[in-house]
Coordinates of C-alpha atoms and ligand atoms in Angstrom, one line a residue:
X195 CA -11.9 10.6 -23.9
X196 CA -15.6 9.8 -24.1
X197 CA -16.7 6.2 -23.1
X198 CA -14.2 6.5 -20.5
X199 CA -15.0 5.8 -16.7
X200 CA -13.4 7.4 -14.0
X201 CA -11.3 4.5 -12.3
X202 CA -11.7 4.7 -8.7
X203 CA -10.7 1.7 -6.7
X204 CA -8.0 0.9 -4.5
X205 CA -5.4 -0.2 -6.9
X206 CA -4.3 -0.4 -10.4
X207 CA -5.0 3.4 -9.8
X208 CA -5.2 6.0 -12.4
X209 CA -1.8 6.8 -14.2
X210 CA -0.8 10.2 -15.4
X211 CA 0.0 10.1 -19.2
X212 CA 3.6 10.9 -18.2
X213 CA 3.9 7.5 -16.8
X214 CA 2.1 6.0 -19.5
X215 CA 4.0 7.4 -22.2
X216 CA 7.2 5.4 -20.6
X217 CA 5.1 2.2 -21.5
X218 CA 5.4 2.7 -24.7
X219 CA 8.3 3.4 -25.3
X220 CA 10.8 1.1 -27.1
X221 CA 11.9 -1.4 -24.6
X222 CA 16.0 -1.4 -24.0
X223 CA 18.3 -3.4 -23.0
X224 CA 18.4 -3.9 -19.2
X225 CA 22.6 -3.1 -19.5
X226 CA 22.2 -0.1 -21.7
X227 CA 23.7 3.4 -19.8
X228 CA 20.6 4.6 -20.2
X229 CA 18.4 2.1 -18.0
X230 CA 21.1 1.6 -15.4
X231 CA 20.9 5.2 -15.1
X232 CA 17.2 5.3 -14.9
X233 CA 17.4 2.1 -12.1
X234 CA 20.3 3.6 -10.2
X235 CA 17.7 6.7 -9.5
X236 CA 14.9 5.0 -9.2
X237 CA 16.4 2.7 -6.2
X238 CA 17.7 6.5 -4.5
X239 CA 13.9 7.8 -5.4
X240 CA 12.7 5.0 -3.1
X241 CA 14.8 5.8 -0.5
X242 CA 13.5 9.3 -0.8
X243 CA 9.8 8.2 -1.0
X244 CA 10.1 5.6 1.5
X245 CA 11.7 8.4 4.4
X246 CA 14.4 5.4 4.6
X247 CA 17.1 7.5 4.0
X248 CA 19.6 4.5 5.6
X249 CA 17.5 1.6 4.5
X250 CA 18.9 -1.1 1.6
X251 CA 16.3 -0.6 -1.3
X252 CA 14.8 -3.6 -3.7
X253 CA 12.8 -3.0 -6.4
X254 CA 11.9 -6.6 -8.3
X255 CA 9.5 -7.6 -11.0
X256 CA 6.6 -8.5 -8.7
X257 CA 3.5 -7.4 -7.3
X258 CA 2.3 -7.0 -3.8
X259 CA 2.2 -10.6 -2.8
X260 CA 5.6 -11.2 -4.0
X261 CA 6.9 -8.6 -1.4
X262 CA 5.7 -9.9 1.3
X263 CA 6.6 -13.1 0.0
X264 CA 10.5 -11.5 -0.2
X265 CA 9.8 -10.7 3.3
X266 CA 8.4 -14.3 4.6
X267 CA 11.0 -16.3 3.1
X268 CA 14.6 -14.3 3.8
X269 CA 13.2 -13.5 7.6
X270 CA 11.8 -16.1 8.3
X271 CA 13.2 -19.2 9.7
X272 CA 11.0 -22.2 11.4
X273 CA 9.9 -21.9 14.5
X274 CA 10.1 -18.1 14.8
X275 CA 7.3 -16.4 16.3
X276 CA 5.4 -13.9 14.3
X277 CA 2.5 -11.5 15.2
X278 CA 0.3 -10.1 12.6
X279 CA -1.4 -6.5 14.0
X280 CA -4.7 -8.0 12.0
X281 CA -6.6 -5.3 10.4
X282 CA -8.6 -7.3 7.9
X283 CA -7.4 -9.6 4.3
X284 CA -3.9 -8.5 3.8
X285 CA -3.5 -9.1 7.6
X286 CA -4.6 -12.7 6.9
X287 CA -2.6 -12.8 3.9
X288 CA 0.8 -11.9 6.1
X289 CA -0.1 -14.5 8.8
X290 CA -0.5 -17.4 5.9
X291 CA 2.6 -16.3 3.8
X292 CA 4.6 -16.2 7.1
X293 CA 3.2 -19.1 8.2
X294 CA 4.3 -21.2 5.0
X295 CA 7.9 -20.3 5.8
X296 CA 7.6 -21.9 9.0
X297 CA 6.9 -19.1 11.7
X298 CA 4.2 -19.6 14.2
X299 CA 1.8 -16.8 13.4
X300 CA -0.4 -15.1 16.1
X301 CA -2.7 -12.8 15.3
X302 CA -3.9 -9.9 17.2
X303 CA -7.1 -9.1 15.5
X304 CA -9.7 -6.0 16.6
X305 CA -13.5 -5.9 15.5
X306 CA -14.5 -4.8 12.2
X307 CA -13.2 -1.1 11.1
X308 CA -10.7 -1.4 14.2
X309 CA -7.1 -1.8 15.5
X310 CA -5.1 -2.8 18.0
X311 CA -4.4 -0.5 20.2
X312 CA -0.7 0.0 21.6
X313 CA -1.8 -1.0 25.2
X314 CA -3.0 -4.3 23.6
X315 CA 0.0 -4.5 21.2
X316 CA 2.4 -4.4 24.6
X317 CA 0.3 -7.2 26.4
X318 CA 0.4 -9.8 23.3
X319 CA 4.6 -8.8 23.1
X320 CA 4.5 -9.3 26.7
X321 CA 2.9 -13.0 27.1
X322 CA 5.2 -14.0 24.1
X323 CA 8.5 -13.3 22.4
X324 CA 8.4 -12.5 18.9
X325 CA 10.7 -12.1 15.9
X326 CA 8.7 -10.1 13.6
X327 CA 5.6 -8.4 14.0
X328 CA 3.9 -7.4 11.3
X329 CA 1.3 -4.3 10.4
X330 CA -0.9 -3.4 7.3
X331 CA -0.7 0.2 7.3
X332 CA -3.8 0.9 5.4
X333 CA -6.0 -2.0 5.0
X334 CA -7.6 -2.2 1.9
X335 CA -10.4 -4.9 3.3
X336 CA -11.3 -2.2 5.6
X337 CA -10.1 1.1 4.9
X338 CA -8.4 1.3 8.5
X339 CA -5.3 2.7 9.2
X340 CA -2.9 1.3 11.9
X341 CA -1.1 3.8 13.7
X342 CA 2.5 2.4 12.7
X343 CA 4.1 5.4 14.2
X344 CA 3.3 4.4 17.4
X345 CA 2.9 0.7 16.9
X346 CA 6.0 0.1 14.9
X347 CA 8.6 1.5 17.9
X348 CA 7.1 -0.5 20.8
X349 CA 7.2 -3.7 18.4
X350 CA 10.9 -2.2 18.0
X351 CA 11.3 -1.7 21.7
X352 CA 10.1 -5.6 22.3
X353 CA 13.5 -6.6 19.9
X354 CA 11.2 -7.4 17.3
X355 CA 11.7 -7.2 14.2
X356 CA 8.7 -4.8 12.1
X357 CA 7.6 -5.0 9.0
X358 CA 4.3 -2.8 7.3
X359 CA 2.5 -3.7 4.1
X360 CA 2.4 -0.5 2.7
X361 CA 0.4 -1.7 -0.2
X362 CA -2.4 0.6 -0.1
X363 CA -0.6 3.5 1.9
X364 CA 3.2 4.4 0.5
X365 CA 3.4 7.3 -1.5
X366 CA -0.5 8.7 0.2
X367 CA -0.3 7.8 3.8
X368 CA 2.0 9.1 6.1
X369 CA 4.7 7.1 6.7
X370 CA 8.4 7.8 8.0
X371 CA 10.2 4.4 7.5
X372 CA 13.2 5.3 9.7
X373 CA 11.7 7.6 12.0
X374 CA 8.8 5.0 12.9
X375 CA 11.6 2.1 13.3
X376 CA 10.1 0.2 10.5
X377 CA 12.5 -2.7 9.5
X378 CA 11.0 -3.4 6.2
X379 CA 8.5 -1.9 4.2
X380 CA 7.2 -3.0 1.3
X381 CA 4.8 -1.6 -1.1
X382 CA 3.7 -2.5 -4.9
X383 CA 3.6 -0.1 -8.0
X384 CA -0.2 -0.2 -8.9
X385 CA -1.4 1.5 -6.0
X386 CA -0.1 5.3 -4.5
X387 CA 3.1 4.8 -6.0
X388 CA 0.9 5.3 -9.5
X389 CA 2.7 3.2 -11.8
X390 CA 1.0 -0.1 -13.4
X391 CA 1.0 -3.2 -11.8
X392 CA 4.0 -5.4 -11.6
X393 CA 6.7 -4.0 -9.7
X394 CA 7.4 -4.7 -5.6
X395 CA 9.4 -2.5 -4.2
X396 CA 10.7 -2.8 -0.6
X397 CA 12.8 -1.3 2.1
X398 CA 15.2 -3.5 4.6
X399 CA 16.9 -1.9 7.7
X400 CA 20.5 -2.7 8.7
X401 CA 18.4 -4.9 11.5
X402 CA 16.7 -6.7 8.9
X403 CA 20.0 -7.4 6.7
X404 CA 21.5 -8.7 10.0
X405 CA 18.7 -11.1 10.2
X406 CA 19.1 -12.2 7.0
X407 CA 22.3 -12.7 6.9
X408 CA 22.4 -14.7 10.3
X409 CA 20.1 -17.7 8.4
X410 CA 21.4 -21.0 9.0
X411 CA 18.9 -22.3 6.3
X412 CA 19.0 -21.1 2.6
X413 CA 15.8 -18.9 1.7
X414 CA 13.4 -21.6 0.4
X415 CA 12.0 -19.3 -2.8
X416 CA 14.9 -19.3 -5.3
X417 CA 13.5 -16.1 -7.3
X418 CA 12.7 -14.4 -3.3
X419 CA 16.5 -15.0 -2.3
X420 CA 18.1 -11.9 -1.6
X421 CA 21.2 -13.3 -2.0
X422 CA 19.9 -13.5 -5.6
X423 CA 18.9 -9.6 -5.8
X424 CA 20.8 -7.9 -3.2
X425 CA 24.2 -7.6 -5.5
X426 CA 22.0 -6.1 -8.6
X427 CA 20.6 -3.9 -6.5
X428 CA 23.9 -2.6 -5.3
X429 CA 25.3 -2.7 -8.9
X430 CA 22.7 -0.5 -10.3
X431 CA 22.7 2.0 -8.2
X432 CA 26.9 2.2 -8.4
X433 CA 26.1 2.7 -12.2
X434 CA 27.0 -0.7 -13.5
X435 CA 24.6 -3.4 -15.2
X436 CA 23.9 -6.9 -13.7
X437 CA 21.6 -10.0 -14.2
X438 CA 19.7 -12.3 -12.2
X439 CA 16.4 -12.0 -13.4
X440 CA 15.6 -9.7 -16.3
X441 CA 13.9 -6.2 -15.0
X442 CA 10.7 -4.8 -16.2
X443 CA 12.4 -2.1 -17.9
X444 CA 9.2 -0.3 -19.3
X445 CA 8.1 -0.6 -15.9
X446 CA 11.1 0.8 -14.3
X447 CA 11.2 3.6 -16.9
X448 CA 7.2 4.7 -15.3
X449 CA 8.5 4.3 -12.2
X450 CA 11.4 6.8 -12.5
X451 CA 8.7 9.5 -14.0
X452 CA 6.6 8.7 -11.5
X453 CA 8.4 8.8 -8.2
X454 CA 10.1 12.2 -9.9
X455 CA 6.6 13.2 -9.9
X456 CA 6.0 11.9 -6.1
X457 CA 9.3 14.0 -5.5
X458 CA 8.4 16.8 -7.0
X459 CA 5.2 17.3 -5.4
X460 CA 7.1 16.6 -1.9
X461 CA 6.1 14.2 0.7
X462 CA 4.6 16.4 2.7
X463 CA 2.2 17.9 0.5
X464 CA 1.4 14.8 -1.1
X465 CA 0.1 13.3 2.5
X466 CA -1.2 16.4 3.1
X467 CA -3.4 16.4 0.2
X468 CA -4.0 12.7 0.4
X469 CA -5.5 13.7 4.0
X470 CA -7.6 16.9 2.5
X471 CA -9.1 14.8 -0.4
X472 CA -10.2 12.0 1.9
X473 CA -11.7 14.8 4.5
X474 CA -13.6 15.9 1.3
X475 CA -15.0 12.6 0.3
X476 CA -15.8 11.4 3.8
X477 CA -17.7 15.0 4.2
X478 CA -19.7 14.1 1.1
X479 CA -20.5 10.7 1.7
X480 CA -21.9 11.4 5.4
X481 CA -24.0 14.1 4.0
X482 CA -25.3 11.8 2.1
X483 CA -26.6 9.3 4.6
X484 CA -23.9 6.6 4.4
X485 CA -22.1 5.2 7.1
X486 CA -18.4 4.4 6.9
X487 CA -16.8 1.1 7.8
X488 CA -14.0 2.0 9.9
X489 CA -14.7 2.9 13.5
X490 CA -13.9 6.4 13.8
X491 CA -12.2 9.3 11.6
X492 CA -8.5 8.7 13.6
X493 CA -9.1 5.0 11.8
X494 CA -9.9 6.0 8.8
X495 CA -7.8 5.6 5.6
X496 CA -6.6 8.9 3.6
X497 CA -5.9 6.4 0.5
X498 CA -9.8 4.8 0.2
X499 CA -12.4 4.8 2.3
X500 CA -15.3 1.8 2.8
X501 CA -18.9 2.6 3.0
X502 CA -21.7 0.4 4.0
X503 CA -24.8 0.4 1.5
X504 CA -27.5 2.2 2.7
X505 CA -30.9 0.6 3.8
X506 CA -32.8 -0.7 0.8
X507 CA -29.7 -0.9 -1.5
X508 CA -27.1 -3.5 -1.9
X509 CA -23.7 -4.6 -4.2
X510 CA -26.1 -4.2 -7.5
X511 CA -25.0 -0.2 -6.5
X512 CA -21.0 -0.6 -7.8
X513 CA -22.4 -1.5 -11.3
X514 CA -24.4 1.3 -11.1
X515 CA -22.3 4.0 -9.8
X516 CA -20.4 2.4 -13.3
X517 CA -23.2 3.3 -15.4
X518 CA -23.1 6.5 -13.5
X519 CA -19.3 6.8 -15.1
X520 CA -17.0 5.9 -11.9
X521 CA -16.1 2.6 -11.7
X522 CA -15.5 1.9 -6.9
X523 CA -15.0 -1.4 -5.9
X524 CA -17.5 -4.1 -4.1
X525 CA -16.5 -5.2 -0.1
X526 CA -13.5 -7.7 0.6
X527 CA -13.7 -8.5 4.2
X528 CA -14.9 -11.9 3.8
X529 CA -17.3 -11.5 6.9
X530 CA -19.1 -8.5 5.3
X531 CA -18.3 -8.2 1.7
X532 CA -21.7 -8.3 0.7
X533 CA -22.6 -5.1 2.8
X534 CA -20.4 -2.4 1.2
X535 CA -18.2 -0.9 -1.1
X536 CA -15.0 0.7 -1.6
X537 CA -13.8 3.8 -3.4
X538 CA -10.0 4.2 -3.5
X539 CA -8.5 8.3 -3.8
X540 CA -5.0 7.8 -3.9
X541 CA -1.9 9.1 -6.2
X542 CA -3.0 11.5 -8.8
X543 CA -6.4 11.9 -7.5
X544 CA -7.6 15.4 -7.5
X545 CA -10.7 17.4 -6.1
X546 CA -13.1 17.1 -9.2
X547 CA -12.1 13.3 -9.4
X548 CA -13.5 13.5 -5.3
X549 CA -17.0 15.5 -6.6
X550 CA -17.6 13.3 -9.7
X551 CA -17.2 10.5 -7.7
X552 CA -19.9 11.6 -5.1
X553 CA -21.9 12.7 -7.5
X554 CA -22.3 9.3 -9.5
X555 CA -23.0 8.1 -6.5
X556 CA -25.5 10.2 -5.5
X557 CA -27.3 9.7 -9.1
X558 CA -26.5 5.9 -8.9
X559 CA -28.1 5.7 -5.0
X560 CA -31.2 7.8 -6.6
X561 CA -31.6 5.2 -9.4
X562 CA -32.1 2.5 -6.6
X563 CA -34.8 4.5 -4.8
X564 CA -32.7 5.8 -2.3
X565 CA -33.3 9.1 -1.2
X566 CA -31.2 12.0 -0.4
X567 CA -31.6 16.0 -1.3
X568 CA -29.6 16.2 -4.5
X569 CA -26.2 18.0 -4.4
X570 CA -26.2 17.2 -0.4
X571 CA -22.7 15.3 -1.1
X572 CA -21.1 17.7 -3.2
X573 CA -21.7 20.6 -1.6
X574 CA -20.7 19.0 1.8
X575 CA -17.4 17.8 -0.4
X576 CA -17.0 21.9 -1.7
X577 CA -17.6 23.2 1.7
X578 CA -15.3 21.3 3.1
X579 CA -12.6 22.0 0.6
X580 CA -13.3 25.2 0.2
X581 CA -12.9 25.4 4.4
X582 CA -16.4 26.1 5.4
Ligands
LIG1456 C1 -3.2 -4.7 -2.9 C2 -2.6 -5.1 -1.6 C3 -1.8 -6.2 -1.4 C4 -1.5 -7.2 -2.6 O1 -0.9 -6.6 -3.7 P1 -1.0 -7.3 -5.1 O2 -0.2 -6.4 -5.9 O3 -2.4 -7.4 -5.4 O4 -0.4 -8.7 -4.9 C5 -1.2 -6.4 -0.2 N1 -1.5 -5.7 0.8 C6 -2.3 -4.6 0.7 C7 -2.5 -3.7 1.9 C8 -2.9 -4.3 -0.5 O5 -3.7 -3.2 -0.5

């Protein structure tokens, strides 16, 4: 398709046509055998993609914000106690949503491009008790990576409850809902999960239920309540048809094609090659001369990665990496937005995606007078995929 530019930010991703195709199609009725069908799998696909084989799936019309808006206002009642492991935006984002439903939000925040480590994490949960603590798994402001698998079962340990914004990690990064103790976790369909925007799906534990269902307040956000979705999740996936609020059906047809896809590929393999394309663009980008934002390679992100600009250069370089045919995405961290950029490789990214990237780049730095020996990034990209 000429004219077309190679989308490569951290969410809406690049679809695959097989997805796209079930936009198209003519929408149904949400009680026709068909779609319940189609719903009933999707919500055991979750399961599947989630690694929460015993977890109680939701999947609502949404997107990001609404799900951790679900999980603010049904787990949350004033005056709990919440800490926020603060990676960057969405960390902020958590400690104001929870905050609205009346918990009293700490925040245990690390430098720029860093996290909390789990000696720190056991000091905070020491000097306070806590009902929920909260992670980002990948933070998209940053392109860090909190280590939920070790974070999440000391936050467990403490009798918290432990949620992770999966946003910009489910379906790339690692993560093994049960096995890590996570109580919910909640991702959107525009990122990894490669499907287009508009769909939050979560995952609650049997803890989480419990906590829910001990309220002595109603859930303050009638469309949130999941007294409101909890019985058409269940009747779906027994293969009957209910109503509370009308699903995205076209949406939930992409999403079945494309979690059978996920499925398909295997979990495994799909983090695996999340982890091998990021190697590959990180390789590239340091050969290049640029400097990365989180703090060290264990930190950093196999779903995106942040790059400072180089000396002499500045934002003008996203519009022309653009011109260059790859559209990345300018900084987010309100403290240094201005000082880099952002280049998501998640979902159906592949290795020529990863050297057209770092090739634009390379043209785009070249056009701003920056210099660096041409191919340096893509042949530091090829060795490393091609292991030398
Ligand atoms: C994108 C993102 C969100 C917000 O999702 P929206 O769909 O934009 O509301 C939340 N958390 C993280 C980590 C994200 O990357």
């Amino acid at each position: 398709m000429k004219g077309r530019k190679l989308l490569m930010i951290p969410g809406p991703i690049e679809f695959t046509p097989e997805v796209l195709n079930e936009m198209a199609r003519p929408t149904t009725s949400h009680v026709s055998p068909d779609f319940i069908a189609c719903f009933g799998e999707c919500l055991e696909m979750t399961r599947e993609v989630f690694l929460a084989p015993s977890a109680q799936p939701f999947i609502v019309a949404g997107t990001g914000t609404f799900g951790m808006d679900m999980v603010a206002s049904n787990l949350i009642e004033p005056g709990d106690r919440a800490l926020v492991v603060n990676t960057g935006y969405f960390g902020d984002r958590m400690g104001d949503i929870l905050s609205r439903y009346g918990a009293e939000v700490d925040h245990l925040r690390a430098g720029i491009g860093e996290v909390a480590d789990e000696d720190e994490l056991r000091e905070a949960l020491k000097a306070k008790e806590y009902t929920l603590v909260s992670m980002t798994h990948v933070d998209t402001s940053t392109a860090v990576m909190t280590d939920v698998g070790t974070l999440a079962p000391i936050a467990k340990a403490a009798g918290c409850l432990t949620v992770v914004d999966g946003v910009c990690g489910t379906a790339g990064a690692e993560c093994r809902t049960d096995e890590w103790n996570i109580d919910v976790h909640l991702t959107a369909s525009q990122k990894a999960v490669g499907v287009p925007p508009g769909l939050s799906l979560l995952t609650f534990s049997e803890d989480a239920m419990d906590k829910f269902r001990e309220r002595d307040e109603p859930v303050a956000n009638y469309y949130a309540d999941i007294d409101n979705w909890l019985p058409i999740m269940e009747a779906y996936e027994s293969r009957s048809g209910a109503y509370f609020g009308t699903p995205a059906v076209n949406l939930i047809y992409a999403l079945h094609v494309s979690l059978k896809q996920i499925l398909a590929e295997g979990m495994d393999e799909r983090f695996a090659r999340h982890e091998r394309l990021a190697g590959a663009f990180r390789a590239g980008a340091a050969a290049m001369g640029l400097e990365m934002l989180p703090a060290s390679e264990k930190e950093a992100a196999p779903t995106l990665s942040a790059l400072y600009y180089p000396e002499g250069t500045d934002a003008s370089l996203c519009p022309a990496i653009a011109d260059e045919g790859v559209m990345v995405a300018t900084g987010l961290h309100a403290e240094i937005k201005e000082e880099y950029f952002r280049v998501g490789h998640m979902g159906d990214c592949n290795e020529s995606d990863i050297l057209s990237t770092l090739g634009a780049i390379e043209r785009a730095l070249s056009s701003r007078g920056y210099t660096c020996s041409a191919g340096s990034g893509v042949q530091a990209a090829q060795d490393f995929l091609t292991g030398k």
